[in-house]
Coordinates of C-alpha atoms and ligand atoms in Angstrom, one line a residue:
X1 CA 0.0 0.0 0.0
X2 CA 1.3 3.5 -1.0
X3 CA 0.2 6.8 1.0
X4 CA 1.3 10.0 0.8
X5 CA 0.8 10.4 4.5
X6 CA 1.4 8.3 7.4
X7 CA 0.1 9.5 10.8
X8 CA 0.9 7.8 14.0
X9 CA -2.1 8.2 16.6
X10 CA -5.8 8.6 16.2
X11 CA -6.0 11.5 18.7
X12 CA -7.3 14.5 17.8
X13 CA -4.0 16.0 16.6
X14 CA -3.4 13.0 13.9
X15 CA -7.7 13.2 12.9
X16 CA -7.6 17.1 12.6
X17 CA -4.4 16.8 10.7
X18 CA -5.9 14.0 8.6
X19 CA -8.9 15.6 7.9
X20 CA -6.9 18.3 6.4
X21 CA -4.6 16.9 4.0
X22 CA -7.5 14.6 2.4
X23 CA -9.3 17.4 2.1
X24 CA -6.0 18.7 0.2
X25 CA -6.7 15.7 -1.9
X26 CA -3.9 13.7 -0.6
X27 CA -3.8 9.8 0.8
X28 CA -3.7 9.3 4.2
X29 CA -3.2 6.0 6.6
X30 CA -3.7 6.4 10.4
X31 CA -1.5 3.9 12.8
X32 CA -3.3 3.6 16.1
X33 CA -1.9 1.1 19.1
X34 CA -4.7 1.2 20.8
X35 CA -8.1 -0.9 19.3
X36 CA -10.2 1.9 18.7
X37 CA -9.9 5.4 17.3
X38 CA -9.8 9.1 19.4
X39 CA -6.6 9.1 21.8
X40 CA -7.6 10.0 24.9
X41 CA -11.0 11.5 24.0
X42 CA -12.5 8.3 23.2
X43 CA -15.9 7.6 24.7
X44 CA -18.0 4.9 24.6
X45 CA -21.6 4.3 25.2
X46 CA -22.1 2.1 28.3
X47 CA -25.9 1.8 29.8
X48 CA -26.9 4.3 26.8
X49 CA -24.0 6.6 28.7
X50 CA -21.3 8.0 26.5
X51 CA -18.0 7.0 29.2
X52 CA -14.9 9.5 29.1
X53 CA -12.6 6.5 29.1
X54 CA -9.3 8.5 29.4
X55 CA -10.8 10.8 32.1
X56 CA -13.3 13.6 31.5
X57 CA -13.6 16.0 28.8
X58 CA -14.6 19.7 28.6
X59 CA -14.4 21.0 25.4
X60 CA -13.6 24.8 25.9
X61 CA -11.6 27.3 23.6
X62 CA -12.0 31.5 22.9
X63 CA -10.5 30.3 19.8
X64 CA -13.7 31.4 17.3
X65 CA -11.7 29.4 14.2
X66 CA -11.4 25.8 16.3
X67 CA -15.0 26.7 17.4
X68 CA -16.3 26.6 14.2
X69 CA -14.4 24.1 12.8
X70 CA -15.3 21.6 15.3
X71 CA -18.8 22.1 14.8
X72 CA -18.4 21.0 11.6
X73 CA -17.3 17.4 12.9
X74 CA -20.1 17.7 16.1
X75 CA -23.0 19.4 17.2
X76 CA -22.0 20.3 21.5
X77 CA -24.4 20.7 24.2
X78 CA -24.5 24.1 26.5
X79 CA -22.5 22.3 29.4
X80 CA -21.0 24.2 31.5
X81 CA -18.3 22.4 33.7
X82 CA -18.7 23.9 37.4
X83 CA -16.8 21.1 40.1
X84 CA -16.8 21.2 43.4
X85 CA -13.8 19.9 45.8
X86 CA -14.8 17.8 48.4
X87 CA -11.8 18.8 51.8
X88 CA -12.9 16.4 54.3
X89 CA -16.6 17.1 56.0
X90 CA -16.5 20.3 53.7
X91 CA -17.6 21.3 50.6
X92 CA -16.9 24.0 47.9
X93 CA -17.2 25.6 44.8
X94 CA -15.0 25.9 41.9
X95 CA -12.8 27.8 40.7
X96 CA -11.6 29.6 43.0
X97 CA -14.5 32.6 43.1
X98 CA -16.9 34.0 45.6
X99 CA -18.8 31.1 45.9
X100 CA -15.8 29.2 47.7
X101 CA -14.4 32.1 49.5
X102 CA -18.1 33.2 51.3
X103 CA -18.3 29.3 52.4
X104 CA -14.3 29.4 53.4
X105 CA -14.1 32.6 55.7
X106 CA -18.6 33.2 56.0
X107 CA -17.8 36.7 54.3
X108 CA -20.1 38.1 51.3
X109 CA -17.9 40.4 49.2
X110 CA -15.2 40.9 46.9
X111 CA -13.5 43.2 49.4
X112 CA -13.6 41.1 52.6
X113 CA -11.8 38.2 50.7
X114 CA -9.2 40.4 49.3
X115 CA -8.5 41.8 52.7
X116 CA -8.4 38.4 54.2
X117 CA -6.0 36.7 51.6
X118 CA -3.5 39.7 52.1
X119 CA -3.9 39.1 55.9
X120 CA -3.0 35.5 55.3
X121 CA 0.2 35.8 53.1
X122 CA 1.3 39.5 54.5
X123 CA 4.8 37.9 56.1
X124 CA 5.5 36.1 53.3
X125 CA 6.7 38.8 51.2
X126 CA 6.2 37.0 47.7
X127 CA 7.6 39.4 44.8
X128 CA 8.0 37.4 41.8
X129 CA 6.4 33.4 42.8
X130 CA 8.9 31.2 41.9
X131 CA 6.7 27.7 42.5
X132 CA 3.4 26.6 42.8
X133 CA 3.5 26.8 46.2
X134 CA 4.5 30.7 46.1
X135 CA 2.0 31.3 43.1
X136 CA -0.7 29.9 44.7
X137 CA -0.3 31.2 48.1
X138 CA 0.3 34.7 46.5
X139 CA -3.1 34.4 44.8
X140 CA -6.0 32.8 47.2
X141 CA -4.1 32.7 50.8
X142 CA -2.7 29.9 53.0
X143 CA -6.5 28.6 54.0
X144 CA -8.0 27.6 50.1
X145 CA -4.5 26.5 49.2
X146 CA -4.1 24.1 52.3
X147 CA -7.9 22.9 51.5
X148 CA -8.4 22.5 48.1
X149 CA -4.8 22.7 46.3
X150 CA -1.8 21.4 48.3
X151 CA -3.0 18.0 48.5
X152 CA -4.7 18.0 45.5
X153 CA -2.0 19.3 43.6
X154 CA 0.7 16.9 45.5
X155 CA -1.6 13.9 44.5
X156 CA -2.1 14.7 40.5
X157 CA 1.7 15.1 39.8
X158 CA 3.5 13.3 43.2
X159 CA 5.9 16.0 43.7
X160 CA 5.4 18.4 46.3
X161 CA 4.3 22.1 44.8
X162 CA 7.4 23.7 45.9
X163 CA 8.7 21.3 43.1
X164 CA 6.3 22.4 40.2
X165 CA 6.2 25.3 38.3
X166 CA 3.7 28.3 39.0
X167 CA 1.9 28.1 35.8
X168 CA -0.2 24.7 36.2
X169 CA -2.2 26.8 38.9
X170 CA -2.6 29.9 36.7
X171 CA -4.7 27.2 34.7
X172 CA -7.6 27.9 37.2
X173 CA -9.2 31.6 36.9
X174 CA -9.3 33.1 40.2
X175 CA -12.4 35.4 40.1
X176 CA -14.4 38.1 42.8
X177 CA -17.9 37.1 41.6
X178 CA -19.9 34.4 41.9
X179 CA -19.3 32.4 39.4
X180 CA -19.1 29.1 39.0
X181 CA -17.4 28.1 35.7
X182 CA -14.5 26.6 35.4
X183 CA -13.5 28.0 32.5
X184 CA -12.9 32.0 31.4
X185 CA -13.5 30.5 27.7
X186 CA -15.9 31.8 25.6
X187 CA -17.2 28.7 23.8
X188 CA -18.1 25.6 25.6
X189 CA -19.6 21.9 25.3
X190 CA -19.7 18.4 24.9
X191 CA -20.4 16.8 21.4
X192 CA -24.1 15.6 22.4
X193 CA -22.8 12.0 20.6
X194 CA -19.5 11.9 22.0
X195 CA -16.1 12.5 20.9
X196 CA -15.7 9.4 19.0
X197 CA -18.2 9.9 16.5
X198 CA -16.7 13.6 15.9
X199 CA -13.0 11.6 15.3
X200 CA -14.8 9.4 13.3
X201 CA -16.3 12.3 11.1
X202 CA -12.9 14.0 10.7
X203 CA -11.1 10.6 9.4
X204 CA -14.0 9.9 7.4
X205 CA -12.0 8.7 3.8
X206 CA -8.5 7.6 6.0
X207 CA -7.4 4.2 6.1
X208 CA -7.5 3.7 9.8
X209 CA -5.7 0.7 11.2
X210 CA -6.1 -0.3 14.7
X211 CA -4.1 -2.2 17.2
X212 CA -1.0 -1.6 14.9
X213 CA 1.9 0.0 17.5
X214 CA 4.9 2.4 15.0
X215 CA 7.6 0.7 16.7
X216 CA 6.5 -2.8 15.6
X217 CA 5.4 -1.1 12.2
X218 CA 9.1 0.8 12.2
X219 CA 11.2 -2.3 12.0
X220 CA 9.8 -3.6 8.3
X221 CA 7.5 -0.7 7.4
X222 CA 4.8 -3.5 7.8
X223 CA 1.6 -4.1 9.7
X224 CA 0.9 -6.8 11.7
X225 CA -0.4 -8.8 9.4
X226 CA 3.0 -8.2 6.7
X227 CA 0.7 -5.9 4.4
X228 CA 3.8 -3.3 3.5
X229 CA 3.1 0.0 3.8
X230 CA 4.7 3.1 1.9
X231 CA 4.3 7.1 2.6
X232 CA 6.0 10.0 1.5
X233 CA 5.7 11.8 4.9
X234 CA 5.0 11.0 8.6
X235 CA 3.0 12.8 11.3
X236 CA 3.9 11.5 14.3
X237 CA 1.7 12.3 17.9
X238 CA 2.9 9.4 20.2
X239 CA 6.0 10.3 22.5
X240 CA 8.7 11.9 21.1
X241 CA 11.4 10.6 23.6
X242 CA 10.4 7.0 22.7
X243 CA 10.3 8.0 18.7
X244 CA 14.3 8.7 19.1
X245 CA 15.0 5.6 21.2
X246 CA 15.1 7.6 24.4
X247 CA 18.8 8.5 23.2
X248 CA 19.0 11.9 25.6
X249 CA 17.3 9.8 28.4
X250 CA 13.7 9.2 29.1
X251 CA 11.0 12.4 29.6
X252 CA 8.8 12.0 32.4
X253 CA 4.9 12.1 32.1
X254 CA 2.0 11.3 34.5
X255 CA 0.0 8.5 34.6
X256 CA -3.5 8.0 35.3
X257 CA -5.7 5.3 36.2
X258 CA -9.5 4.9 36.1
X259 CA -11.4 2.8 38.3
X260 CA -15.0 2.5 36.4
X261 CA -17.9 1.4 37.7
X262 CA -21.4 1.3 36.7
X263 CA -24.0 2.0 39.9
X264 CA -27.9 1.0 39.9
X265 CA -29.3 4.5 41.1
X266 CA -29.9 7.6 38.9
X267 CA -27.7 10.1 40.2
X268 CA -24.9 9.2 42.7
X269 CA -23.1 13.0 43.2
X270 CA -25.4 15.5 41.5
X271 CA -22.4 16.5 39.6
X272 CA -20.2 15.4 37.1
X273 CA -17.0 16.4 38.5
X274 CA -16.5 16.3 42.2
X275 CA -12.6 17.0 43.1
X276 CA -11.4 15.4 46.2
X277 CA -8.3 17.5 47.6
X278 CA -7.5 16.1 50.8
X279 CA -4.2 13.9 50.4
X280 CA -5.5 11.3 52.4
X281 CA -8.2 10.7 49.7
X282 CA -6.2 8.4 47.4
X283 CA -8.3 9.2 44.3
X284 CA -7.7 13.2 42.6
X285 CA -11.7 13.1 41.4
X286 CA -14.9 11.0 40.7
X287 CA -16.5 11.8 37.6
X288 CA -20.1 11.1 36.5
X289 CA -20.1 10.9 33.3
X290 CA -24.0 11.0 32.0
X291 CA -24.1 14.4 33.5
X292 CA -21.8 16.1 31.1
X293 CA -24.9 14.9 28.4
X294 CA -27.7 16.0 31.4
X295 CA -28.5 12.1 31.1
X296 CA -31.6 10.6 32.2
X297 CA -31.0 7.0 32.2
X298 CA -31.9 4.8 35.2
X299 CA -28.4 3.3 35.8
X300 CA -25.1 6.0 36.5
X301 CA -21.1 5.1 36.1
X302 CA -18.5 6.4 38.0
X303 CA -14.8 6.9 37.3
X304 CA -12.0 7.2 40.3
X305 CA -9.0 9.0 39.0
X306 CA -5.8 7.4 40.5
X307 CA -2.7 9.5 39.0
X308 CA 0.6 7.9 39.2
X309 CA 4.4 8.1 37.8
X310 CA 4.7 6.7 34.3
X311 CA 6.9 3.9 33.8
X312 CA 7.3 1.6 30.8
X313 CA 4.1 -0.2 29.8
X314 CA 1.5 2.6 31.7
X315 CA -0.2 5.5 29.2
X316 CA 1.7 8.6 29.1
X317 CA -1.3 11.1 29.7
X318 CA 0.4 14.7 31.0
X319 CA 4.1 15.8 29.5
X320 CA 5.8 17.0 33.2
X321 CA 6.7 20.4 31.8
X322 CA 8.9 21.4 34.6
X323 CA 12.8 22.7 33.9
X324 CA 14.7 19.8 33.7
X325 CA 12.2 18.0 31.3
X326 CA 11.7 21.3 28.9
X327 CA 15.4 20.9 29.0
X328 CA 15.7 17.5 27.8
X329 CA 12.8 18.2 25.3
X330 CA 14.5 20.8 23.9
X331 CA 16.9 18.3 22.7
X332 CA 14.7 16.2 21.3
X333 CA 12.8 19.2 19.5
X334 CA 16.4 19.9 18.0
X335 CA 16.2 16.3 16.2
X336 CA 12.9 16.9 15.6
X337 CA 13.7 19.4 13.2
X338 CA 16.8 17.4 11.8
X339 CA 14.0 14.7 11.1
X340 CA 11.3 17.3 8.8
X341 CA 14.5 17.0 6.2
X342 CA 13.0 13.5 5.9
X343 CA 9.3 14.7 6.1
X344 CA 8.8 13.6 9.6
X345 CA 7.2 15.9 11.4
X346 CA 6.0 16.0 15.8
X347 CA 3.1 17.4 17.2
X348 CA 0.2 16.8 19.3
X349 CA 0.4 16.7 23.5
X350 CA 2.9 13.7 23.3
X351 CA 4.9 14.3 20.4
X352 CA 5.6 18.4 21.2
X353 CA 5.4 17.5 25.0
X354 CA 3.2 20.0 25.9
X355 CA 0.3 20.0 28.5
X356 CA -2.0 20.7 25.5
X357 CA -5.7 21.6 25.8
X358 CA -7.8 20.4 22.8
X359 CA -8.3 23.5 21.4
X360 CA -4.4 24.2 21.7
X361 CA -4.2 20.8 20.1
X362 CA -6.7 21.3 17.2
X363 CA -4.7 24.7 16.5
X364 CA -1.9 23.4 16.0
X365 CA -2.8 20.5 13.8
X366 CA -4.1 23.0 11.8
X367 CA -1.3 25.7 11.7
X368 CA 1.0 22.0 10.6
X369 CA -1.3 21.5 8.2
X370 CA -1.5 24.8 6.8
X371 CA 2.7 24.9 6.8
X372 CA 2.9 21.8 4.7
X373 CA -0.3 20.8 2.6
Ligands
LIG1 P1 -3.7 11.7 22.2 O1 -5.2 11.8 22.4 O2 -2.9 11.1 23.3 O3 -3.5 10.8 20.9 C1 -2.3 10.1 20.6 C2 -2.6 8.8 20.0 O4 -1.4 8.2 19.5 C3 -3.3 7.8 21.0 O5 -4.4 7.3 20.4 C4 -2.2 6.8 21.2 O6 -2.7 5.5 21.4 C5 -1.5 6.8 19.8 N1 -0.1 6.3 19.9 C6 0.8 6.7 20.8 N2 2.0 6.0 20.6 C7 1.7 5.2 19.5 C8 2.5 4.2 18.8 N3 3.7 3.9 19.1 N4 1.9 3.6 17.7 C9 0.6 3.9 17.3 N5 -0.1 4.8 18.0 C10 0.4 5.4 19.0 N6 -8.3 18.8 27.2 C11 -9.4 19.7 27.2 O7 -9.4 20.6 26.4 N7 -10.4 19.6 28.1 C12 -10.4 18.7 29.1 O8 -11.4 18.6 29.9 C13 -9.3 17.8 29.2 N8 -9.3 16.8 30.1 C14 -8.3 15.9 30.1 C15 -8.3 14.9 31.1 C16 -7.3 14.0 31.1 C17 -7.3 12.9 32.2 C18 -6.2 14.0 30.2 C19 -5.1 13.0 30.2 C20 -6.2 15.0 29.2 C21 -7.2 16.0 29.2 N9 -7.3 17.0 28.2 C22 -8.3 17.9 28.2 C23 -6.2 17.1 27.2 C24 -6.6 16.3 25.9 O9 -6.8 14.9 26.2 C25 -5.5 16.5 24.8 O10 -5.3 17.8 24.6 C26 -5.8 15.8 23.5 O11 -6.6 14.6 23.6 C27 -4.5 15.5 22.9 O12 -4.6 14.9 21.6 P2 -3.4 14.3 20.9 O13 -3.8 13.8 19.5 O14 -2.2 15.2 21.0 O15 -3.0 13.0 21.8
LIG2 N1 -6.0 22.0 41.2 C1 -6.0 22.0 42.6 N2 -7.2 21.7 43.2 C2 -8.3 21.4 42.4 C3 -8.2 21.4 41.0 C4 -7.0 21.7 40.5 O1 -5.1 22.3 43.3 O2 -9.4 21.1 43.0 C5 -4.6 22.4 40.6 C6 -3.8 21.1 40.3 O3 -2.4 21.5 40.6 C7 -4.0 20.9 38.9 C8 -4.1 22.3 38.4 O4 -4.8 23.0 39.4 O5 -2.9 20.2 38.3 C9 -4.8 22.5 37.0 O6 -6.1 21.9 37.2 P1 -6.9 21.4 35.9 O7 -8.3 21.1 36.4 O8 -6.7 22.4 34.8 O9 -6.1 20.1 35.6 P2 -6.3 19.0 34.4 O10 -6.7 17.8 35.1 O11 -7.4 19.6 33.5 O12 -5.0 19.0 33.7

């Protein structure tokens, strides 16, 4: 078989990218490891549910071009994603808005919290934050970040958040109303029939083969079942490290772990993401996944979200992008760009390393695209 590209993943970097160059009129085959299409926004219908199976996803972007084109590919609900952290007996809103801070301290405006989160960090003196630790502290006060992100925080990525960079926090909006959104994004939704029939829409005219993993495929340039395979360039979205033999040394990534279960009453939490920040908790969250479709069905399921470290074997799911690894990927990027000489290019959350939203994702398989079609 002859194609003029080859893409490695099914995610939604490889199907947006896909989409686009047979659009362009070119040929396209899509290598995927796993037996079913999507990356990590796969979901499946269970009980008439559509299940997040890699953990839950909110589609949200202020980019008006991603917007529209993935509405060509789905039609998305009005969900609005608004957790709440569960710290013990207690119970709060999210993010971090008016909402938690009335519950926190039993005050009712914007200046009362202000005044009580400079009380609580006035000796610390924090100028420029050069950690989570100092970045959140600096923003919400020592009470919200010992309730709802210390342990939290300590649980998703197992390093202590005098460890991690400040930016993973600035992911949360910090706002003086009351407002419960999680997002500060304009657009918002879940495709009302899930993510995997949008994937399948965008590599609608792709020869997709499944349970075919590139480093088995790399050796003879031959599927699993010998069928030889040509192609005149290669997008590749799996891990980058990996792709170059690990020759600088391995990246490190998180792991996660889902516990799934399927419950015979209608609604278990009310919600469909509940947070649980306490580090004695072992789980980050529980999600409920028929509420991100308002679901009606008689039966729920449940998913506990165990993160780990990654080692051989376990699904990367989030690049670490803390110095040392942006250091070592640097050096990989640097081969990376050796390797476009040979029409191979990187992108996606695992093959650019980056802790990539969809949106940020969809963007940049289209900016590739629109480099090299
Ligand atoms: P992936 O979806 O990881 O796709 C890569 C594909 O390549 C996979 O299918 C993999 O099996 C395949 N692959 C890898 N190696 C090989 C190989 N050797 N051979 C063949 N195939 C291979 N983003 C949001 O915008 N909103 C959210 O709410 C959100 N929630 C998230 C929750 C979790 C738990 C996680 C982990 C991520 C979340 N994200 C969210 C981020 C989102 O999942 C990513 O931005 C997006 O899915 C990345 O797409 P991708 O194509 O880069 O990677
Ligand atoms: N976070 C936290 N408490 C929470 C939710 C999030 O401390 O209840 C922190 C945590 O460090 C997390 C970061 O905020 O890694 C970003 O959260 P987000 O929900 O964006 O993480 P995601 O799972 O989407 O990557």
């Amino acid at each position: 078989m002859k194609y003029n590209d080859l893409i490695v993943g099914s995610g939604l970097f490889g199907a947006v990218y896909a989409r686009e160059a047979l659009d362009s009129g070119r040929t396209v085959a899509v290598l995927e490891k796993r037996d079913h299409i999507g990356g990590n926004v796969y979901t499946k219908k269970v009980s008439d549910i559509d299940v997040h199976v890699y953990g839950a996803h909110i589609f949200h972007t202020s980019d008006r071009e991603v917007w529209e084109y993935v509405n060509r590919f789905a039609e998305f609900n009005n969900y609005i994603n608004s957790p709440v952290a569960i710290y013990g007996d207690e119970l709060y809103n999210l993010p971090f808005n008016m909402n938690t801070f009335s519950r926190m301290w039993g005050i009712r405006t914007p200046a009362e919290a202000k005044a009580k989160i400079a009380e609580q960090i006035k000796d610390l003196d924090i100028k420029s934050p050069k950690n989570l630790e100092e970045q959140a502290l600096s923003l919400v006060g020592r009470d919200v970040y010992e309730k709802l992100i210390k342990g939290y925080t300590q649980k998703q990525w197992g390093r202590p958040c005098t460890e991690l960079p400040a930016f993973i926090i600035k992911r949360l909006p910090l706002r003086f109303i009351y407002d419960n959104n999680y997002f500060s994004d304009r657009y918002q939704g879940i495709p009302v029939d899930g993510y995997t029939a949008m994937v399948e829409k965008l590599l609608k005219g792709a020869d997709v083969y499944t349970g075919q993993d590139f480093f088995d495929f790399r050796k003879k340039n031959a599927l699993s079942d010998g069928t030889q395979i040509e192609y005149d360039r290669l997008i590749f979205t799996g891990p980058i490290d990996k792709y170059f033999d690990y020759c600088y040394g391995p990246l490190e990534y998180r792991s996660v772990r889902f516990e799934t279960e399927e419950l015979p009453v209608d609604n278990f939490q009310g919600n469909a993401v509940v947070n649980y920040t306490s580090a004695d908790v072992p789980y980050t969250r529980i999600i409920e996944h028929k509420h991100f479709n308002f679901g009606k069905q008689p039966v729920t399921i449940i998913s506990r979200e165990y993160s780990s470290e990654w080692k051989p074997g376990a699904e990367p799911y989030y690049p670490v992008n803390d110095q040392k690894n942006n250091a070592l990927y640097q050096k990989y990027a640097g081969r990376a760009k050796e390797e476009e000489k040979k029409g191979v290019y990187f992108g996606g959350r695992l093959g650019g390393y980056k802790y990539y939203n969809m949106d940020q994702v969809i963007a940049e398989a289209l900016s590739l695209s629109g480099q090299i079609l």
